[in-house]
């Protein structure tokens, strides 16, 4: 099994450090400094860099890491142009990272070429800025239909899948979730627990996919309770999943953030 831990970066990013023996890999290194420090302190060898999408806070460290570790392989989405990527990945491609087999999932919406990395045997999903704990990424490039399809794909993964997203946005996301579903008992329990976690200055990520299905409004576009909430808020009952998703996303974008 891989050991996986977060390296905090910038305000609220997590760069994920994967370790197996003396070997390491990182996901979405927006900044090289915390990665280089962690590698040096523990005398680890960087073997691979996994990139989910082109945003600078996920890619800014590639050049410095390549310079320090020329042997490391840099993986990224085929659908986006990212300097320093060696292997351009398509949906369904598989890759071996420190002995673990990952499958590539196309999950457009936040950006057009966004990909996720899923390791079934490790119950591990690196989903970048597509799915967050309690929320989802903004639609900078994709359509509501694309994002709904991407989130539908991710929520179909096994419930014990650990969701490693790239930001600590959880408490703010759950605040919006409670606005939408004030009577969701699983959500209220989660808020208590995650507040306590943050009070201890610990990450709320990874979360479990089963918990996301029960509490994340952006995975609940077809739940009666969510459809009722959207209908009450907008005065219109959504006619399909994408309309429900988009009404919820628009609600958060315009009245909560
Ligand atoms: Zn992003």
PDB file of C-alpha atoms and ligand atoms in Angstrom, residues 53 55 57-58 110 129, ligand 1:
ATOM      1  CA  UNK A  53      -5.285  20.073 -14.852  1.00  0.00           C
ATOM      2  CA  UNK A  55      -4.111  25.690 -13.346  1.00  0.00           C
ATOM      3  CA  UNK A  57      -1.625  26.329  -8.371  1.00  0.00           C
ATOM      4  CA  UNK A  58      -1.387  22.691  -9.545  1.00  0.00           C
ATOM      5  CA  UNK A 110     -13.667  22.754 -13.970  1.00  0.00           C
ATOM      6  CA  UNK A 129     -10.493  20.504  -8.484  1.00  0.00           C
TER       7      UNK A 129
HETATM    8 ZN1  LIG B   1      -8.194  24.491 -10.742  1.00  0.00          ZN
END
